[in-house]
Every structure is written in structure tokens, then in C-alpha cells.
Amino acid sequence: MADAPLSHPLGAAASDEDAPLYAPRKQIYPQAVKGRYRTIKWVVLAITLGIYYFLPFIRWDRGPNAPDQAILVDLANGRFYFFFIEIWPQEVYYITGLLVLAALALFLMNAVAGRVWCGYLCPQTVWTDLFYAVERWIEGDRRDRMRKDQQKLTLKVAGQKGLKHFIWLMIAWWTGGAWVLYFADAPTLVYELATLQAPLLAYTWIGILTFTTYTLAGFMREQVCTYMCPWPRIQAALTDEYALNVTYRYDRGEPRGSVKKNEVLKLQGLPAGDCIDCNQCVNVCPTGVDIRKGLQLDCIQCGLCMDACDTVMDKIGRPQGLIAYDTEMNVKARMEGRPEVRHIVRSRTLFYAGIIALVGAIMITSLAMRQNIYLSVMHDRNPLFVRLSDGSIRNGFTIRVANKHLDERRYALTVEGLADAKIDIIGGEVDQQGRAIVTVGPDQTLEARVLVTDTASAASSSTDLQFILTDLSNGDKAATSDHFKAP
Ligand code: SF4
Ligand code: SF4
């Protein structure tokens, strides 16, 4: 008997080609669902929100002259504190390194399991999920919410909606509030906010983030993922046929039909799939996608349709996994009787993992070897040199010394490259060995004017000059080069 043709998902999607270019938004009422992936999402939600809201309150003892907040962006002093790491403005490349690592981790996730970031970890997904949970808790599940939106507004429903928006605003407000705590001492700022003594900027940022969280998670929801976010487009260009995606196994599900109809077909020896067309996978979807039409841009790969379908399969006594992490290639392979191919470890994933390991190793090594002393020198632009009354030539420089230690340090500055060079420092001292001495407070920088004089007037028009800074307490050195200019 000839096989009945399978209804290919792309075929179903192709019928959308005649759809108009603009369609008004359809309100989505995702239904509650229980299952493995829903549980994973709850756990991820609790961990990520817990980290975001409470991390500013974690303390980290750095000694007497440094803040004790584990993660702090100290804009006033130009410092970023991350537990035992302190990043200075001139070390912003560490932030670049972290961003590169984050992008590579995203690529690796994508190569292994598609949009796993979108479905489980993206802040838009996490906060929208939380807002949906509040909505469901107050207004009821899908059918209740649909009925309430369609019927005339009663006092009870108005009260429920009012309570929902109040709780949403509270969550949004706390989201903005937590954000500003990363930029100041958290307990102090909480006290100042509560007593209306905080800076206006803090209230402004809380207002902005309250508004954006409330709008994006409460109203725009799936539209952010579908229309505003660039990642689905980039992700589509980066993925390959081996990446696991939430896939409707149409080789097993089609031809779809009711339980009874498919039982009759099976008894007659006709092909009948496991999909009973109950629409549960669509009802639970937070973006309103019918995964049976194949991979779509709107699908954030949250896995909830897998839970919904597994529950249905359990009820009708069929094996779970009609919707599962799979690949289109394997669906086709099964249909054609070829063996499935699963390649999680492949050149693409190894390449991303290798680059992550390399960038991580470079960052750790450079962090371990970073110096707590820093020197920069800038030659005066005008005049390049001055001839003194005794005939000697003098050049002026501006030096910047950074002391990354948490105690005050004294440094000696010397120059090499010019045989009869004499060094002076404006507002500082020169010791008996002719070294310019500077004192820099804990975790501070100092800028000073330095004058280098060629007493023998032997320098050529441009002579290489080496500035050497020595920490007088432990002998640590920092060096940098410039030029000595002469006629
Ligand atoms: S939940 Fe499963 S059985 Fe129901 S329509 Fe979706 S794929 Fe078919
Ligand atoms: S189709 Fe499934 S995986 Fe995709 S967004 Fe909807 S529920 Fe999530």
C-alpha cells in the first residue's frame, strides 16, 4: 500500500506567503503548563532574578581604603569592582574581553541547542515569564483571561486588573531599584532612597527602568523577540543543520487527526500519526507559534510546547517526544530510512569552545600578572624644548602615576638614555641620588609636571628616553618611553 504523503511543516508555512505584509497584533493568552522544561525555566528564573536583585548586597572585604561591595561600578572614581578584581579605566580591555567571552558563549549555545539563550536566559524572557505568572495567579488561566477580556468590565475584574498592574509596577520598580544599587554602596543607597535623600540621578534611572520593564514585560512581550531583537536574525545566519532545536517530529505526528479517527485508520491499515491536533502546543506557546509548521523566527525555543505535548502523549498512551530537541535533518533521515546523525561535538562547537578557553586563559594570565603600579608620560606639545641661559636644553613632560595598592606608596622616577640628564618635578622633591620622588595615596592616581634637562647639550634632535618608576617599598618597577627633543 502506498504511503500517504506527509504534511511537511514548510508546506504549511508556505501558505502564509499570501498573507498581507502588515497584520494587527493578536493577543496571546499562554496556558499554564507543567513538565520538565517548565521546571527548568522556573529554576533558571529563580536563580537569575535572585542574582540580579540580591548581588549588590553581597560584601567583599578589600581592606580599609576600598569599598566592600562585591560588585560595584564606581563611576565617580572610575573603578569597577568584581569580587577580588579591581578594574581601572585604562584596563577597560578586560570588559571588552568579558563581552567577547559572552558573545562566544552565545555562539556556542547556539551551535549546540539553537536559541537556548532566548528560551531560558534572556532577561526579556525571564521578566515576561514572571509577569505572566502574576497575571495567571490573579486573573486565572488562558480561558479565564480570554473570557474576562471579551466580556464587559465588571468591578471584580477591574479590581483584579488593577492589582495585576500594581504588582507588575512593583516588580518593575524593584528591577530599576536593583540596577542603581550596582553603582553605589547598596545598603547606604537603599536608606537614602527610602528617606528621599538619594541623588536625583538615582530616581531618574529607577523611573526609566521601571517604565521599560513594565512596558516590555507587561505589554510588548513576544513583540520584542519577534520585531525588536536582532539575535533571531543573527542566530539564523550562524546556525547549522546539526544544532538541536525544538522540533515537531512530523515523521511521527502526521497525518494528524483525532484519537478516534487515527485509531480507525490504524485498524484499516492506513497511516495515522500521533498528533491528535489538540492544539495544546499552540495554547501554551508564549509567542503564539504553531511549532508543527516548522522552525519559525517567532519561536524562542522555550520548550513549553514539548511539555504540553508530552502531557498529551501520556494521556493517550503514546511515547513522549513528539515535539523534542531534534533536527530537521534527522526527521528527514528517519522518513527516508537513513540513520540519524547527532553531532554535538563537531568542528564548530570545538572551535567556539577552543576560542573561549583561549580568551579565558589570556584574561586569567594577564589578571594574574597585572602590575599594581602604572606610569604614563606625555611630552609637552609646545614648546618641544627650551634652551636655558647656560646653553643646556630642557624638555617638559606630564607624568601620570597610578597606585593600585590599598596603602600610600612612594615612588622614585628616573630617566635613562641621556648621559647627563637632570630630572626635576614641579611641586615634588628630588632626592640626593637625583631621583624625582612622588607620593601617591591608596588606590589613587597622581599627575605631575616633570622637567628633564640635558646639562651637556649633547642630545641629537630626537633621543629615545626611558622613564622608570620604582616603588620604594618593594622595588616593583614600571617603565615607559618617550623622546627628548633638541634643536
Ligand atoms: S500538543 Fe502534540 S498532539 Fe497536540 S497538537 Fe500539538 S503536537 Fe499535536
Ligand atoms: S513553539 Fe514551543 S519552543 Fe517555540 S516559543 Fe512556542 S512554546 Fe516555546
mmCIF file of C-alpha atoms in Angstrom, residues 32-352:
data_model
loop_
_atom_site.group_PDB
_atom_site.id
_atom_site.type_symbol
_atom_site.label_atom_id
_atom_site.label_comp_id
_atom_site.label_asym_id
_atom_site.label_seq_id
_atom_site.Cartn_x
_atom_site.Cartn_y
_atom_site.Cartn_z
ATOM 1 C CA ALA A 32 -0.135 27.193 32.167
ATOM 2 C CA VAL A 33 1.835 24.016 31.640
ATOM 3 C CA LYS A 34 3.733 21.568 33.827
ATOM 4 C CA GLY A 35 6.687 19.459 32.868
ATOM 5 C CA ARG A 36 10.440 19.064 32.702
ATOM 6 C CA TYR A 37 11.195 22.215 30.728
ATOM 7 C CA ARG A 38 8.769 24.350 32.717
ATOM 8 C CA THR A 39 10.566 23.251 35.901
ATOM 9 C CA ILE A 40 13.942 24.095 34.374
ATOM 10 C CA LYS A 41 12.598 27.523 33.426
ATOM 11 C CA TRP A 42 11.310 28.152 36.979
ATOM 12 C CA VAL A 43 14.708 27.207 38.420
ATOM 13 C CA VAL A 44 16.567 29.433 35.925
ATOM 14 C CA LEU A 45 14.132 32.282 36.641
ATOM 15 C CA ALA A 46 14.666 31.994 40.407
ATOM 16 C CA ILE A 47 18.460 31.859 40.074
ATOM 17 C CA THR A 48 18.826 34.705 37.555
ATOM 18 C CA LEU A 49 16.397 37.057 39.307
ATOM 19 C CA GLY A 50 17.890 36.131 42.691
ATOM 20 C CA ILE A 51 21.354 37.032 41.392
ATOM 21 C CA TYR A 52 20.153 40.306 39.855
ATOM 22 C CA TYR A 53 18.169 41.540 42.859
ATOM 23 C CA PHE A 54 20.469 40.454 45.704
ATOM 24 C CA LEU A 55 24.005 40.581 44.293
ATOM 25 C CA PRO A 56 24.541 44.258 45.250
ATOM 26 C CA PHE A 57 24.104 43.301 48.913
ATOM 27 C CA ILE A 58 26.959 40.784 48.926
ATOM 28 C CA ARG A 59 30.016 42.170 50.715
ATOM 29 C CA TRP A 60 33.699 41.600 49.881
ATOM 30 C CA ASP A 61 36.427 42.781 52.240
ATOM 31 C CA ARG A 62 39.167 44.584 50.276
ATOM 32 C CA GLY A 63 40.789 46.341 53.194
ATOM 33 C CA PRO A 64 40.315 49.727 54.868
ATOM 34 C CA ASN A 65 40.640 52.020 51.821
ATOM 35 C CA ALA A 66 38.312 50.286 49.369
ATOM 36 C CA PRO A 67 34.555 49.689 49.132
ATOM 37 C CA ASP A 68 33.323 46.366 50.495
ATOM 38 C CA GLN A 69 30.637 45.737 47.860
ATOM 39 C CA ALA A 70 31.387 42.575 45.864
ATOM 40 C CA ILE A 71 30.211 44.070 42.555
ATOM 41 C CA LEU A 72 30.359 47.816 42.196
ATOM 42 C CA VAL A 73 30.636 50.236 39.283
ATOM 43 C CA ASP A 74 32.248 53.242 40.946
ATOM 44 C CA LEU A 75 31.712 55.900 38.287
ATOM 45 C CA ALA A 76 32.905 58.765 40.487
ATOM 46 C CA ASN A 77 36.371 57.205 40.930
ATOM 47 C CA GLY A 78 36.471 55.328 37.628
ATOM 48 C CA ARG A 79 36.647 51.815 39.110
ATOM 49 C CA PHE A 80 34.842 48.534 38.517
ATOM 50 C CA TYR A 81 34.974 46.055 41.380
ATOM 51 C CA PHE A 82 34.191 42.390 40.800
ATOM 52 C CA PHE A 83 34.905 40.400 43.947
ATOM 53 C CA PHE A 84 38.753 40.239 44.129
ATOM 54 C CA ILE A 85 39.236 42.038 40.792
ATOM 55 C CA GLU A 86 39.505 45.813 40.505
ATOM 56 C CA ILE A 87 39.445 47.259 37.001
ATOM 57 C CA TRP A 88 40.855 50.729 36.329
ATOM 58 C CA PRO A 89 39.797 52.899 33.352
ATOM 59 C CA GLN A 90 42.980 52.090 31.417
ATOM 60 C CA GLU A 91 42.175 48.367 31.845
ATOM 61 C CA VAL A 92 38.847 48.578 30.060
ATOM 62 C CA TYR A 93 40.106 45.835 27.720
ATOM 63 C CA TYR A 94 39.105 43.350 30.453
ATOM 64 C CA ILE A 95 35.489 44.459 29.954
ATOM 65 C CA THR A 96 35.990 44.009 26.203
ATOM 66 C CA GLY A 97 37.354 40.520 26.934
ATOM 67 C CA LEU A 98 34.290 39.703 29.032
ATOM 68 C CA LEU A 99 31.991 40.882 26.219
ATOM 69 C CA VAL A 100 33.920 38.757 23.708
ATOM 70 C CA LEU A 101 33.567 35.749 26.047
ATOM 71 C CA ALA A 102 29.817 36.414 26.412
ATOM 72 C CA ALA A 103 29.367 36.596 22.616
ATOM 73 C CA LEU A 104 31.353 33.379 22.110
ATOM 74 C CA ALA A 105 29.316 31.611 24.808
ATOM 75 C CA LEU A 106 26.173 32.692 22.943
ATOM 76 C CA PHE A 107 27.566 31.284 19.687
ATOM 77 C CA LEU A 108 28.458 28.009 21.420
ATOM 78 C CA MET A 109 24.969 27.717 22.961
ATOM 79 C CA ASN A 110 23.515 28.370 19.525
ATOM 80 C CA ALA A 111 25.694 25.712 17.893
ATOM 81 C CA VAL A 112 24.638 23.125 20.490
ATOM 82 C CA ALA A 113 20.953 23.881 21.049
ATOM 83 C CA GLY A 114 19.738 26.802 18.943
ATOM 84 C CA ARG A 115 18.086 29.682 20.770
ATOM 85 C CA VAL A 116 18.564 28.230 24.233
ATOM 86 C CA TRP A 117 19.572 31.714 25.415
ATOM 87 C CA CYS A 118 16.276 33.187 24.186
ATOM 88 C CA GLY A 119 14.152 30.455 25.721
ATOM 89 C CA TYR A 120 15.697 30.273 29.174
ATOM 90 C CA LEU A 121 18.139 33.058 29.992
ATOM 91 C CA CYS A 122 17.292 36.245 28.124
ATOM 92 C CA PRO A 123 16.076 38.986 30.523
ATOM 93 C CA GLN A 124 13.088 39.681 28.262
ATOM 94 C CA THR A 125 12.026 36.014 28.545
ATOM 95 C CA VAL A 126 12.657 35.856 32.290
ATOM 96 C CA TRP A 127 10.724 39.027 33.168
ATOM 97 C CA THR A 128 7.883 38.268 30.738
ATOM 98 C CA ASP A 129 7.587 34.808 32.311
ATOM 99 C CA LEU A 130 7.384 36.406 35.757
ATOM 100 C CA PHE A 131 4.735 38.893 34.580
ATOM 101 C CA TYR A 132 2.709 36.049 33.012
ATOM 102 C CA ALA A 133 2.900 34.134 36.313
ATOM 103 C CA VAL A 134 1.479 37.158 38.168
ATOM 104 C CA GLU A 135 -1.254 37.581 35.534
ATOM 105 C CA ARG A 136 -2.214 33.906 35.749
ATOM 106 C CA TRP A 137 -2.207 33.998 39.539
ATOM 107 C CA ILE A 138 -4.596 36.959 39.666
ATOM 108 C CA GLU A 139 -6.762 36.647 36.552
ATOM 109 C CA GLY A 140 -6.697 32.881 36.067
ATOM 110 C CA ASP A 141 -5.504 30.655 33.250
ATOM 111 C CA ARG A 142 -5.920 31.104 29.485
ATOM 112 C CA ARG A 143 -9.696 30.619 29.226
ATOM 113 C CA ASP A 144 -10.456 32.835 32.236
ATOM 114 C CA ARG A 145 -8.301 35.621 30.857
ATOM 115 C CA MET A 146 -9.794 35.366 27.380
ATOM 116 C CA ARG A 147 -13.327 35.432 28.829
ATOM 117 C CA LYS A 148 -12.553 38.405 31.053
ATOM 118 C CA ASP A 149 -11.078 40.375 28.150
ATOM 119 C CA GLN A 150 -14.103 39.672 25.955
ATOM 120 C CA GLN A 151 -16.875 40.346 28.432
ATOM 121 C CA LYS A 152 -17.964 43.705 29.822
ATOM 122 C CA LEU A 153 -15.636 45.013 32.506
ATOM 123 C CA THR A 154 -17.026 44.286 35.974
ATOM 124 C CA LEU A 155 -15.881 45.779 39.250
ATOM 125 C CA LYS A 156 -14.287 42.475 40.246
ATOM 126 C CA VAL A 157 -12.342 42.131 37.007
ATOM 127 C CA ALA A 158 -11.301 45.803 37.161
ATOM 128 C CA GLY A 159 -10.018 45.171 40.688
ATOM 129 C CA GLN A 160 -8.076 42.124 39.504
ATOM 130 C CA LYS A 161 -6.543 44.042 36.636
ATOM 131 C CA GLY A 162 -5.676 46.920 38.955
ATOM 132 C CA LEU A 163 -3.950 44.531 41.372
ATOM 133 C CA LYS A 164 -2.072 42.898 38.492
ATOM 134 C CA HIS A 165 -0.762 46.222 37.226
ATOM 135 C CA PHE A 166 0.164 47.279 40.758
ATOM 136 C CA ILE A 167 2.247 44.107 41.263
ATOM 137 C CA TRP A 168 3.791 44.497 37.804
ATOM 138 C CA LEU A 169 4.773 48.058 38.682
ATOM 139 C CA MET A 170 6.257 46.898 41.984
ATOM 140 C CA ILE A 171 8.373 44.289 40.185
ATOM 141 C CA ALA A 172 9.398 46.870 37.572
ATOM 142 C CA TRP A 173 10.227 49.398 40.271
ATOM 143 C CA TRP A 174 12.353 46.898 42.174
ATOM 144 C CA THR A 175 14.083 45.994 38.910
ATOM 145 C CA GLY A 176 15.066 49.642 38.417
ATOM 146 C CA GLY A 177 15.931 49.941 42.096
ATOM 147 C CA ALA A 178 18.264 46.933 41.957
ATOM 148 C CA TRP A 179 20.001 48.379 38.883
ATOM 149 C CA VAL A 180 21.112 51.587 40.610
ATOM 150 C CA LEU A 181 22.420 49.577 43.591
ATOM 151 C CA TYR A 182 25.257 48.347 41.370
ATOM 152 C CA PHE A 183 26.519 51.948 41.123
ATOM 153 C CA ALA A 184 26.740 52.878 44.820
ATOM 154 C CA ASP A 185 27.023 51.253 48.224
ATOM 155 C CA ALA A 186 23.771 49.278 48.230
ATOM 156 C CA PRO A 187 22.689 49.493 51.907
ATOM 157 C CA THR A 188 23.518 53.229 52.023
ATOM 158 C CA LEU A 189 21.640 53.921 48.792
ATOM 159 C CA VAL A 190 18.604 51.930 49.945
ATOM 160 C CA TYR A 191 18.495 54.097 53.088
ATOM 161 C CA GLU A 192 18.900 57.290 51.032
ATOM 162 C CA LEU A 193 16.198 56.211 48.586
ATOM 163 C CA ALA A 194 13.800 55.402 51.416
ATOM 164 C CA THR A 195 14.449 58.741 53.133
ATOM 165 C CA LEU A 196 14.338 60.697 49.840
ATOM 166 C CA GLN A 197 17.971 61.767 50.216
ATOM 167 C CA ALA A 198 19.334 59.884 47.183
ATOM 168 C CA PRO A 199 20.732 61.782 44.183
ATOM 169 C CA LEU A 200 18.206 62.822 41.528
ATOM 170 C CA LEU A 201 20.058 60.649 39.008
ATOM 171 C CA ALA A 202 19.213 57.520 41.020
ATOM 172 C CA TYR A 203 15.477 58.331 40.987
ATOM 173 C CA THR A 204 15.691 59.129 37.254
ATOM 174 C CA TRP A 205 17.262 55.764 36.425
ATOM 175 C CA ILE A 206 14.808 53.900 38.618
ATOM 176 C CA GLY A 207 11.997 55.690 36.759
ATOM 177 C CA ILE A 208 13.450 54.807 33.339
ATOM 178 C CA LEU A 209 13.944 51.135 34.205
ATOM 179 C CA THR A 210 10.553 50.874 35.888
ATOM 180 C CA PHE A 211 8.942 52.182 32.711
ATOM 181 C CA THR A 212 10.925 49.927 30.348
ATOM 182 C CA THR A 213 10.416 46.767 32.438
ATOM 183 C CA TYR A 214 6.689 47.430 32.853
ATOM 184 C CA THR A 215 6.254 48.150 29.132
ATOM 185 C CA LEU A 216 8.475 45.416 27.701
ATOM 186 C CA ALA A 217 7.404 42.575 30.008
ATOM 187 C CA GLY A 218 3.815 43.643 30.612
ATOM 188 C CA PHE A 219 2.695 44.820 27.172
ATOM 189 C CA MET A 220 5.181 44.282 24.347
ATOM 190 C CA ARG A 221 6.194 40.775 25.411
ATOM 191 C CA GLU A 222 6.704 38.486 22.369
ATOM 192 C CA GLN A 223 6.860 41.523 20.063
ATOM 193 C CA VAL A 224 10.291 42.372 21.490
ATOM 194 C CA CYS A 225 11.575 38.929 20.423
ATOM 195 C CA THR A 226 9.859 38.964 17.049
ATOM 196 C CA TYR A 227 10.413 42.534 15.870
ATOM 197 C CA MET A 228 12.944 44.360 18.054
ATOM 198 C CA CYS A 229 15.659 41.848 18.902
ATOM 199 C CA PRO A 230 18.420 41.332 16.294
ATOM 200 C CA TRP A 231 19.555 37.994 17.711
ATOM 201 C CA PRO A 232 16.983 35.770 15.873
ATOM 202 C CA ARG A 233 18.255 37.143 12.540
ATOM 203 C CA ILE A 234 21.923 36.769 13.526
ATOM 204 C CA GLN A 235 21.262 33.361 15.038
ATOM 205 C CA ALA A 236 19.629 32.139 11.836
ATOM 206 C CA ALA A 237 22.804 33.042 9.932
ATOM 207 C CA LEU A 238 25.076 31.341 12.492
ATOM 208 C CA THR A 239 23.262 28.055 12.994
ATOM 209 C CA ASP A 240 23.788 24.824 11.069
ATOM 210 C CA GLU A 241 21.847 21.658 10.398
ATOM 211 C CA TYR A 242 23.307 19.833 13.421
ATOM 212 C CA ALA A 243 22.100 22.324 16.062
ATOM 213 C CA LEU A 244 19.315 20.866 18.191
ATOM 214 C CA ASN A 245 16.058 22.802 18.022
ATOM 215 C CA VAL A 246 12.598 22.312 19.449
ATOM 216 C CA THR A 247 11.234 20.235 16.591
ATOM 217 C CA TYR A 248 7.862 18.754 15.770
ATOM 218 C CA ARG A 249 8.658 15.232 14.565
ATOM 219 C CA TYR A 250 6.231 15.234 11.694
ATOM 220 C CA ASP A 251 7.525 11.857 10.548
ATOM 221 C CA ARG A 252 5.813 10.513 13.653
ATOM 222 C CA GLY A 253 2.976 13.028 14.061
ATOM 223 C CA GLU A 254 1.461 13.074 10.567
ATOM 224 C CA PRO A 255 -1.121 12.514 9.292
ATOM 225 C CA ARG A 256 -2.685 14.112 12.291
ATOM 226 C CA GLY A 257 -6.237 13.547 13.456
ATOM 227 C CA SER A 258 -8.380 12.872 16.491
ATOM 228 C CA VAL A 259 -7.604 9.839 18.682
ATOM 229 C CA LYS A 260 -10.687 8.005 17.414
ATOM 230 C CA LYS A 261 -10.113 8.821 13.742
ATOM 231 C CA ASN A 262 -6.486 7.736 13.902
ATOM 232 C CA GLU A 263 -7.419 4.508 15.702
ATOM 233 C CA VAL A 264 -9.873 3.688 12.916
ATOM 234 C CA LEU A 265 -7.240 4.477 10.290
ATOM 235 C CA LYS A 266 -4.740 2.237 12.054
ATOM 236 C CA LEU A 267 -7.250 -0.623 12.215
ATOM 237 C CA GLN A 268 -7.770 -0.220 8.475
ATOM 238 C CA GLY A 269 -4.017 -0.435 7.939
ATOM 239 C CA LEU A 270 -3.839 3.192 6.848
ATOM 240 C CA PRO A 271 -1.147 5.573 8.057
ATOM 241 C CA ALA A 272 -2.066 7.583 11.145
ATOM 242 C CA GLY A 273 0.217 9.857 13.135
ATOM 243 C CA ASP A 274 0.487 10.521 16.848
ATOM 244 C CA CYS A 275 -0.591 14.163 16.671
ATOM 245 C CA ILE A 276 -4.208 14.378 17.744
ATOM 246 C CA ASP A 277 -4.491 18.025 16.671
ATOM 247 C CA CYS A 278 -5.413 19.105 20.199
ATOM 248 C CA ASN A 279 -3.616 22.465 19.798
ATOM 249 C CA GLN A 280 -2.152 22.257 23.308
ATOM 250 C CA CYS A 281 1.324 23.010 21.957
ATOM 251 C CA VAL A 282 -0.008 26.259 20.465
ATOM 252 C CA ASN A 283 -2.072 27.196 23.529
ATOM 253 C CA VAL A 284 0.946 27.148 25.859
ATOM 254 C CA CYS A 285 3.261 28.990 23.485
ATOM 255 C CA PRO A 286 4.227 32.467 24.775
ATOM 256 C CA THR A 287 4.734 33.687 21.189
ATOM 257 C CA GLY A 288 1.642 32.047 19.699
ATOM 258 C CA VAL A 289 3.662 29.812 17.367
ATOM 259 C CA ASP A 290 2.424 26.535 15.915
ATOM 260 C CA ILE A 291 5.649 24.527 16.016
ATOM 261 C CA ARG A 292 4.090 21.964 13.680
ATOM 262 C CA LYS A 293 4.711 24.434 10.843
ATOM 263 C CA GLY A 294 8.457 24.029 11.350
ATOM 264 C CA LEU A 295 11.171 26.342 12.680
ATOM 265 C CA GLN A 296 10.000 29.936 12.799
ATOM 266 C CA LEU A 297 11.552 33.269 13.667
ATOM 267 C CA ASP A 298 8.959 33.843 16.408
ATOM 268 C CA CYS A 299 9.838 30.621 18.244
ATOM 269 C CA ILE A 300 12.084 31.449 21.194
ATOM 270 C CA GLN A 301 12.774 27.740 21.838
ATOM 271 C CA CYS A 302 11.411 27.843 25.367
ATOM 272 C CA GLY A 303 10.422 24.179 25.285
ATOM 273 C CA LEU A 304 6.945 24.659 26.774
ATOM 274 C CA CYS A 305 5.264 23.035 23.760
ATOM 275 C CA MET A 306 7.357 19.926 24.466
ATOM 276 C CA ASP A 307 5.920 19.770 27.998
ATOM 277 C CA ALA A 308 2.368 20.306 26.704
ATOM 278 C CA CYS A 309 2.684 17.598 24.069
ATOM 279 C CA ASP A 310 4.363 15.141 26.456
ATOM 280 C CA THR A 311 1.375 15.556 28.807
ATOM 281 C CA VAL A 312 -0.993 14.830 25.905
ATOM 282 C CA MET A 313 1.044 11.788 24.843
ATOM 283 C CA ASP A 314 0.927 10.448 28.412
ATOM 284 C CA LYS A 315 -2.855 10.811 28.427
ATOM 285 C CA ILE A 316 -3.368 8.941 25.145
ATOM 286 C CA GLY A 317 -0.793 6.297 25.990
ATOM 287 C CA ARG A 318 1.767 7.233 23.343
ATOM 288 C CA PRO A 319 5.501 7.717 23.949
ATOM 289 C CA GLN A 320 6.673 11.204 24.855
ATOM 290 C CA GLY A 321 8.837 13.241 22.477
ATOM 291 C CA LEU A 322 6.528 14.015 19.556
ATOM 292 C CA ILE A 323 7.920 17.522 19.992
ATOM 293 C CA ALA A 324 11.531 17.285 21.148
ATOM 294 C CA TYR A 325 15.042 18.664 20.748
ATOM 295 C CA ASP A 326 15.892 17.290 17.323
ATOM 296 C CA THR A 327 16.999 18.408 13.883
ATOM 297 C CA GLU A 328 15.121 18.741 10.608
ATOM 298 C CA MET A 329 17.900 16.641 9.064
ATOM 299 C CA ASN A 330 17.121 13.723 11.384
ATOM 300 C CA VAL A 331 13.388 13.970 10.744
ATOM 301 C CA LYS A 332 14.103 13.616 7.025
ATOM 302 C CA ALA A 333 16.622 10.828 7.662
ATOM 303 C CA ARG A 334 14.035 8.797 9.590
ATOM 304 C CA MET A 335 11.466 9.331 6.860
ATOM 305 C CA GLU A 336 13.912 8.045 4.274
ATOM 306 C CA GLY A 337 15.007 5.130 6.463
ATOM 307 C CA ARG A 338 18.515 6.511 6.950
ATOM 308 C CA PRO A 339 20.271 6.509 10.350
ATOM 309 C CA GLU A 340 20.032 9.657 12.484
ATOM 310 C CA VAL A 341 23.095 11.878 12.865
ATOM 311 C CA ARG A 342 23.858 13.581 16.181
ATOM 312 C CA HIS A 343 26.989 15.704 16.246
ATOM 313 C CA ILE A 344 27.133 17.854 19.351
ATOM 314 C CA VAL A 345 30.927 17.647 19.285
ATOM 315 C CA ARG A 346 31.885 18.945 15.849
ATOM 316 C CA SER A 347 34.311 21.430 14.324
ATOM 317 C CA ARG A 348 32.006 24.409 15.011
ATOM 318 C CA THR A 349 31.426 23.613 18.713
ATOM 319 C CA LEU A 350 35.096 22.698 19.201
ATOM 320 C CA PHE A 351 36.141 25.968 17.545
ATOM 321 C CA TYR A 352 33.912 28.081 19.817
#
